[in-house]
Amino acid sequence: MAGTALVVGSGVFGLRTALELLKRKISVCLLSPHPPLHPSTCSMGAGGLWMPFHCDDDRTDKWSFETLNEILKFESEKSSPVDRPLVEMLPAISFRRDSNSKVPEWARDASSEKLGFRYIAIERLYEESKLRGFRLPKREIMDEAGYSHAWLFHTPIIDSPRMLTHMLEEIKSNQLTKLVDVETGKFYLNLNEMIDEAKNLGCDILVNCTGLGSQKLCNDNTMIGARGVLMQYDRQSCIWDGHHEESDCDTNVSLQDSVVMIESPPFGSETHPCYMIPRGDIIAV
């Protein structure tokens, strides 16, 4: 039965929730204290990398591939003629220390075939880098650190700020959208305040998409922040001190940026991974 929903929060969860409700012919009021591109919004700084990551819940692979199919619809779509696409397919490399490293379950799924996942020796990785023209760290550094193998696959990278803007504009343009105010400056003290707001707006559905704000709002101490992007570099001007230059590659195309991930010593660990993600106009580290 169609109704009217109040969605609170304008990060990726709030915006996507609003869009899904609109698809189901449910009218939407969208409220948020800050706009999607405000520095306090976690989604604004997201690396945008698609990859199931350290989750033991069997349901997550299914959700991940549903998300992948949605993301790939945006691969060639741009927010303007001069911009990068909202989603960019890039080589992704996860360096490993031994040949016995377990291949992730998601890479065995038939839905991942489009990503071209392979587990290869580092010698083959650097050969392919030269043939296909994608950037890698210097080989001698990785050899000295003991990385002998790697996961190699192609994955979509979402330009998070542009995607947030795109989603917000889509919500605003929908005829079923009753209200959009993502600069209220108002923080609810408890759920009752949020429920009263929904009633005042004539909404019979309430969706809390405040993310970490739910820690205080719902008195939920299981909500905790996690370390994410620590630094951002301009993608055009930063210097890549990599394995080879364009003249070294057996290709007529320019070198392609790549995602680099490390989850084992000495450069990283499972709890403190090291990564570099080219995303839109920046490189997130």
Coordinates of C-alpha atoms in Angstrom, one line a residue:
M1 CA 0.0 0.0 0.0
A2 CA 1.5 3.3 -1.1
G3 CA 2.1 5.9 1.6
T4 CA 4.5 8.8 2.4
A5 CA 7.9 8.2 4.0
L6 CA 10.1 10.5 5.9
V7 CA 13.8 9.6 5.2
V8 CA 16.2 11.2 7.6
G9 CA 19.8 11.4 6.3
S10 CA 21.4 12.3 3.0
G11 CA 24.4 10.0 2.8
V12 CA 24.4 7.2 0.4
F13 CA 22.0 5.1 2.5
G14 CA 19.5 7.9 2.9
L15 CA 19.6 8.9 -0.8
R16 CA 19.4 5.3 -2.0
T17 CA 16.6 4.5 0.4
A18 CA 14.6 7.5 -0.9
L19 CA 15.1 6.4 -4.5
E20 CA 14.0 2.8 -3.8
L21 CA 10.8 4.1 -2.1
L22 CA 10.1 6.3 -5.0
K23 CA 10.5 3.4 -7.4
R24 CA 7.8 1.6 -5.4
K25 CA 5.4 4.6 -5.8
I26 CA 5.9 5.8 -2.2
S27 CA 6.1 9.5 -1.8
V28 CA 9.1 10.8 0.0
C29 CA 10.1 13.6 2.3
L30 CA 13.9 13.8 2.7
L31 CA 15.5 15.7 5.6
S32 CA 19.1 16.0 6.8
P33 CA 21.0 18.5 8.9
H34 CA 23.8 18.7 6.3
P35 CA 23.9 18.2 2.5
P36 CA 25.5 15.1 1.0
L37 CA 28.8 16.8 0.2
H38 CA 29.3 18.2 3.7
P39 CA 32.6 17.0 5.2
S40 CA 30.8 15.3 8.1
T41 CA 29.0 12.9 5.7
C42 CA 30.9 9.6 5.6
S43 CA 29.7 8.9 2.1
M44 CA 31.4 12.0 0.8
G45 CA 34.9 10.6 1.6
A46 CA 34.2 7.0 0.6
G47 CA 36.7 5.4 -1.6
G48 CA 33.9 4.0 -3.8
L49 CA 35.6 0.6 -4.3
W50 CA 33.3 -2.4 -5.0
M51 CA 34.7 -5.5 -3.2
P52 CA 33.1 -7.7 -0.6
F53 CA 35.4 -7.2 2.4
H54 CA 35.8 -9.4 5.5
C55 CA 32.2 -10.2 6.3
D56 CA 31.3 -13.7 7.5
D57 CA 27.6 -13.3 6.9
D58 CA 26.6 -15.6 4.0
R59 CA 24.0 -13.1 2.8
T60 CA 26.6 -10.4 1.9
D61 CA 27.8 -12.0 -1.4
K62 CA 24.2 -11.9 -2.7
W63 CA 23.8 -8.3 -1.7
S64 CA 27.2 -7.4 -3.1
F65 CA 26.4 -8.8 -6.6
E66 CA 23.0 -7.0 -6.6
T67 CA 24.9 -3.8 -5.8
L68 CA 27.5 -4.6 -8.5
N69 CA 24.8 -4.9 -11.1
E70 CA 23.3 -1.6 -10.1
I71 CA 26.7 0.1 -10.1
L72 CA 27.6 -1.1 -13.6
K73 CA 24.5 0.7 -15.0
F74 CA 26.4 3.9 -14.4
E75 CA 29.7 2.9 -15.9
S76 CA 29.4 5.2 -19.0
E77 CA 27.2 7.9 -17.5
K78 CA 28.7 11.3 -16.8
S79 CA 27.4 14.2 -14.7
S80 CA 28.7 16.5 -17.4
P81 CA 30.4 16.1 -20.8
V82 CA 33.8 17.1 -19.4
D83 CA 33.7 15.0 -16.2
R84 CA 34.9 11.5 -15.6
P85 CA 32.1 8.9 -15.6
L86 CA 30.2 8.3 -12.4
V87 CA 31.6 4.8 -12.3
E88 CA 35.0 3.9 -13.7
M89 CA 36.3 0.3 -14.2
L90 CA 39.9 -0.1 -13.1
P91 CA 42.4 -2.9 -12.5
A92 CA 42.5 -3.8 -8.8
I93 CA 45.5 -5.6 -7.3
S94 CA 45.7 -7.1 -3.8
F95 CA 49.3 -8.2 -3.1
R96 CA 49.7 -11.5 -1.2
R97 CA 52.7 -13.1 0.5
D98 CA 52.2 -16.7 -0.5
S99 CA 50.8 -19.0 -3.1
N100 CA 48.4 -20.7 -0.6
S101 CA 46.3 -17.7 0.1
K102 CA 42.7 -18.5 0.0
V103 CA 40.7 -17.2 -3.0
P104 CA 37.6 -15.4 -1.7
E105 CA 34.2 -17.0 -2.1
W106 CA 32.9 -14.0 -4.0
A107 CA 35.5 -14.6 -6.7
R108 CA 34.3 -18.1 -7.2
D109 CA 30.7 -17.0 -7.8
A110 CA 29.5 -17.0 -11.4
S111 CA 28.4 -13.4 -11.0
S112 CA 32.0 -12.3 -10.7
E113 CA 33.1 -13.6 -14.2
K114 CA 32.7 -10.1 -15.6
L115 CA 35.5 -8.9 -13.2
G116 CA 38.1 -11.4 -14.6
F117 CA 39.4 -12.4 -11.2
R118 CA 42.7 -14.2 -11.2
Y119 CA 45.3 -15.3 -8.6
I120 CA 48.7 -14.9 -10.2
A121 CA 52.4 -14.9 -9.4
I122 CA 54.0 -11.5 -9.1
E123 CA 56.1 -12.1 -12.1
R124 CA 53.0 -12.6 -14.3
L125 CA 51.4 -9.5 -12.7
Y126 CA 54.2 -7.2 -13.8
E127 CA 54.3 -8.7 -17.2
E128 CA 50.6 -8.0 -17.7
S129 CA 51.1 -4.5 -16.3
K130 CA 53.6 -3.8 -19.1
L131 CA 51.4 -5.4 -21.8
R132 CA 48.1 -3.9 -20.8
G133 CA 49.4 -0.6 -19.5
F134 CA 48.3 -0.2 -15.8
R135 CA 50.4 1.2 -13.0
L136 CA 52.0 -0.7 -10.2
P137 CA 54.4 0.0 -7.3
K138 CA 58.1 -0.6 -8.0
R139 CA 58.8 -4.3 -8.4
E140 CA 61.9 -4.2 -6.3
I141 CA 60.0 -2.7 -3.3
M142 CA 57.3 -5.5 -3.5
D143 CA 60.0 -8.2 -3.8
E144 CA 61.9 -7.0 -0.8
A145 CA 58.7 -6.9 1.2
G146 CA 58.0 -10.5 0.4
Y147 CA 54.9 -10.2 -1.8
S148 CA 55.0 -13.1 -4.2
H149 CA 51.5 -13.3 -5.5
A150 CA 48.4 -11.1 -6.1
W151 CA 44.7 -11.0 -6.8
L152 CA 44.1 -9.3 -10.1
F153 CA 40.6 -8.2 -11.2
H154 CA 38.7 -5.3 -12.7
T155 CA 36.2 -3.6 -10.4
P156 CA 34.0 -0.5 -10.5
I157 CA 35.0 2.6 -8.6
I158 CA 32.2 5.0 -7.8
D159 CA 33.0 8.8 -7.9
S160 CA 31.3 9.2 -4.5
P161 CA 30.7 13.0 -4.5
R162 CA 29.4 13.1 -8.1
M163 CA 27.2 10.0 -7.4
L164 CA 25.7 11.6 -4.3
T165 CA 24.9 14.8 -6.3
H166 CA 23.4 12.7 -9.1
M167 CA 21.2 10.7 -6.7
L168 CA 20.0 13.9 -4.9
E169 CA 19.0 15.5 -8.2
E170 CA 17.1 12.4 -9.2
I171 CA 15.1 12.5 -6.0
K172 CA 14.4 16.2 -6.4
S173 CA 13.1 15.7 -10.0
N174 CA 10.7 12.8 -9.1
Q175 CA 7.1 13.8 -9.1
L176 CA 6.4 11.8 -5.9
T177 CA 8.9 13.7 -3.9
K178 CA 7.1 16.0 -1.5
L179 CA 9.9 17.7 0.3
V180 CA 13.7 17.9 0.1
D181 CA 15.6 19.9 2.8
V182 CA 19.2 18.6 3.3
E183 CA 20.3 21.7 5.2
T184 CA 18.0 21.8 8.1
G185 CA 20.8 22.1 10.6
K186 CA 18.6 20.2 13.0
F187 CA 19.8 17.1 14.9
Y188 CA 17.1 15.0 16.6
L189 CA 17.7 14.2 20.2
N190 CA 15.8 11.0 20.3
L191 CA 13.5 8.8 18.1
N192 CA 10.4 10.4 19.5
E193 CA 11.4 13.8 18.0
M194 CA 11.9 12.1 14.7
I195 CA 8.5 10.3 14.9
D196 CA 6.8 13.6 15.7
E197 CA 8.4 15.2 12.7
A198 CA 7.1 12.4 10.5
K199 CA 3.6 12.9 11.9
N200 CA 3.7 16.7 11.3
L201 CA 4.7 16.1 7.7
G202 CA 1.9 13.6 7.2
C203 CA 4.2 10.7 6.8
D204 CA 3.1 7.2 7.8
I205 CA 6.6 5.7 7.2
L206 CA 9.8 6.7 8.9
V207 CA 13.3 5.5 7.8
N208 CA 16.3 6.4 10.0
C209 CA 19.4 6.8 7.8
T210 CA 21.5 8.8 10.1
G211 CA 24.4 6.3 10.1
L212 CA 26.7 6.9 13.1
G213 CA 24.2 9.5 14.4
S214 CA 22.1 6.5 15.4
Q215 CA 24.6 5.8 18.2
K216 CA 23.1 8.6 20.3
L217 CA 19.7 8.8 18.6
C218 CA 18.9 5.1 19.3
N219 CA 21.3 4.7 22.2
D220 CA 23.1 2.0 20.2
N221 CA 26.6 1.5 21.4
T222 CA 27.2 -1.2 18.7
M223 CA 27.5 1.6 16.2
I224 CA 31.1 2.5 15.9
G225 CA 33.2 4.4 13.4
A226 CA 36.0 2.8 11.4
R227 CA 39.1 4.2 9.9
G228 CA 38.8 4.9 6.2
V229 CA 40.4 7.3 3.8
L230 CA 43.2 9.2 5.6
M231 CA 44.6 11.3 2.7
Q232 CA 43.5 12.5 -0.7
Y233 CA 45.8 13.5 -3.5
D234 CA 45.0 15.3 -6.7
R235 CA 44.8 12.6 -9.4
Q236 CA 46.2 14.8 -12.2
S237 CA 49.1 16.4 -10.4
C238 CA 50.4 13.8 -8.0
I239 CA 53.6 11.9 -8.9
W240 CA 53.3 8.2 -9.3
D241 CA 56.7 6.7 -8.4
G242 CA 55.8 3.4 -10.1
H243 CA 57.3 0.4 -11.8
H244 CA 57.5 1.9 -15.3
E245 CA 56.6 4.9 -17.4
E246 CA 54.4 4.9 -20.5
S247 CA 57.5 4.4 -22.8
D248 CA 58.1 1.1 -21.1
C249 CA 54.7 -0.4 -22.0
D250 CA 53.9 -2.4 -25.0
T251 CA 50.7 -0.4 -25.7
N252 CA 49.6 2.6 -27.6
V253 CA 47.3 3.9 -24.8
S254 CA 48.2 5.9 -21.8
L255 CA 49.0 4.2 -18.5
Q256 CA 45.8 3.4 -16.5
D257 CA 45.6 4.0 -12.8
S258 CA 45.0 1.0 -10.7
V259 CA 43.7 0.1 -7.2
V260 CA 46.4 -1.2 -4.9
M261 CA 45.6 -3.1 -1.7
I262 CA 47.8 -4.8 0.9
E263 CA 46.5 -6.7 3.9
S264 CA 49.7 -8.4 5.1
P265 CA 53.0 -7.2 6.7
P266 CA 55.1 -5.3 6.3
F267 CA 52.8 -2.7 4.6
G268 CA 49.5 -3.7 6.0
S269 CA 47.3 -6.1 8.0
E270 CA 43.7 -7.4 8.0
T271 CA 42.8 -4.8 10.7
H272 CA 44.9 -2.0 9.2
P273 CA 44.9 -2.5 5.5
C274 CA 46.9 -0.3 3.2
Y275 CA 45.2 0.8 0.0
M276 CA 45.2 3.4 -2.8
I277 CA 42.0 4.0 -4.8
P278 CA 41.9 6.3 -7.8
R279 CA 38.4 7.9 -7.4
G280 CA 37.1 10.6 -9.7
D281 CA 39.6 13.6 -9.4
I282 CA 41.5 12.2 -6.4
I283 CA 43.5 9.3 -5.2
A284 CA 42.2 8.1 -1.8
V285 CA 44.9 6.6 0.5

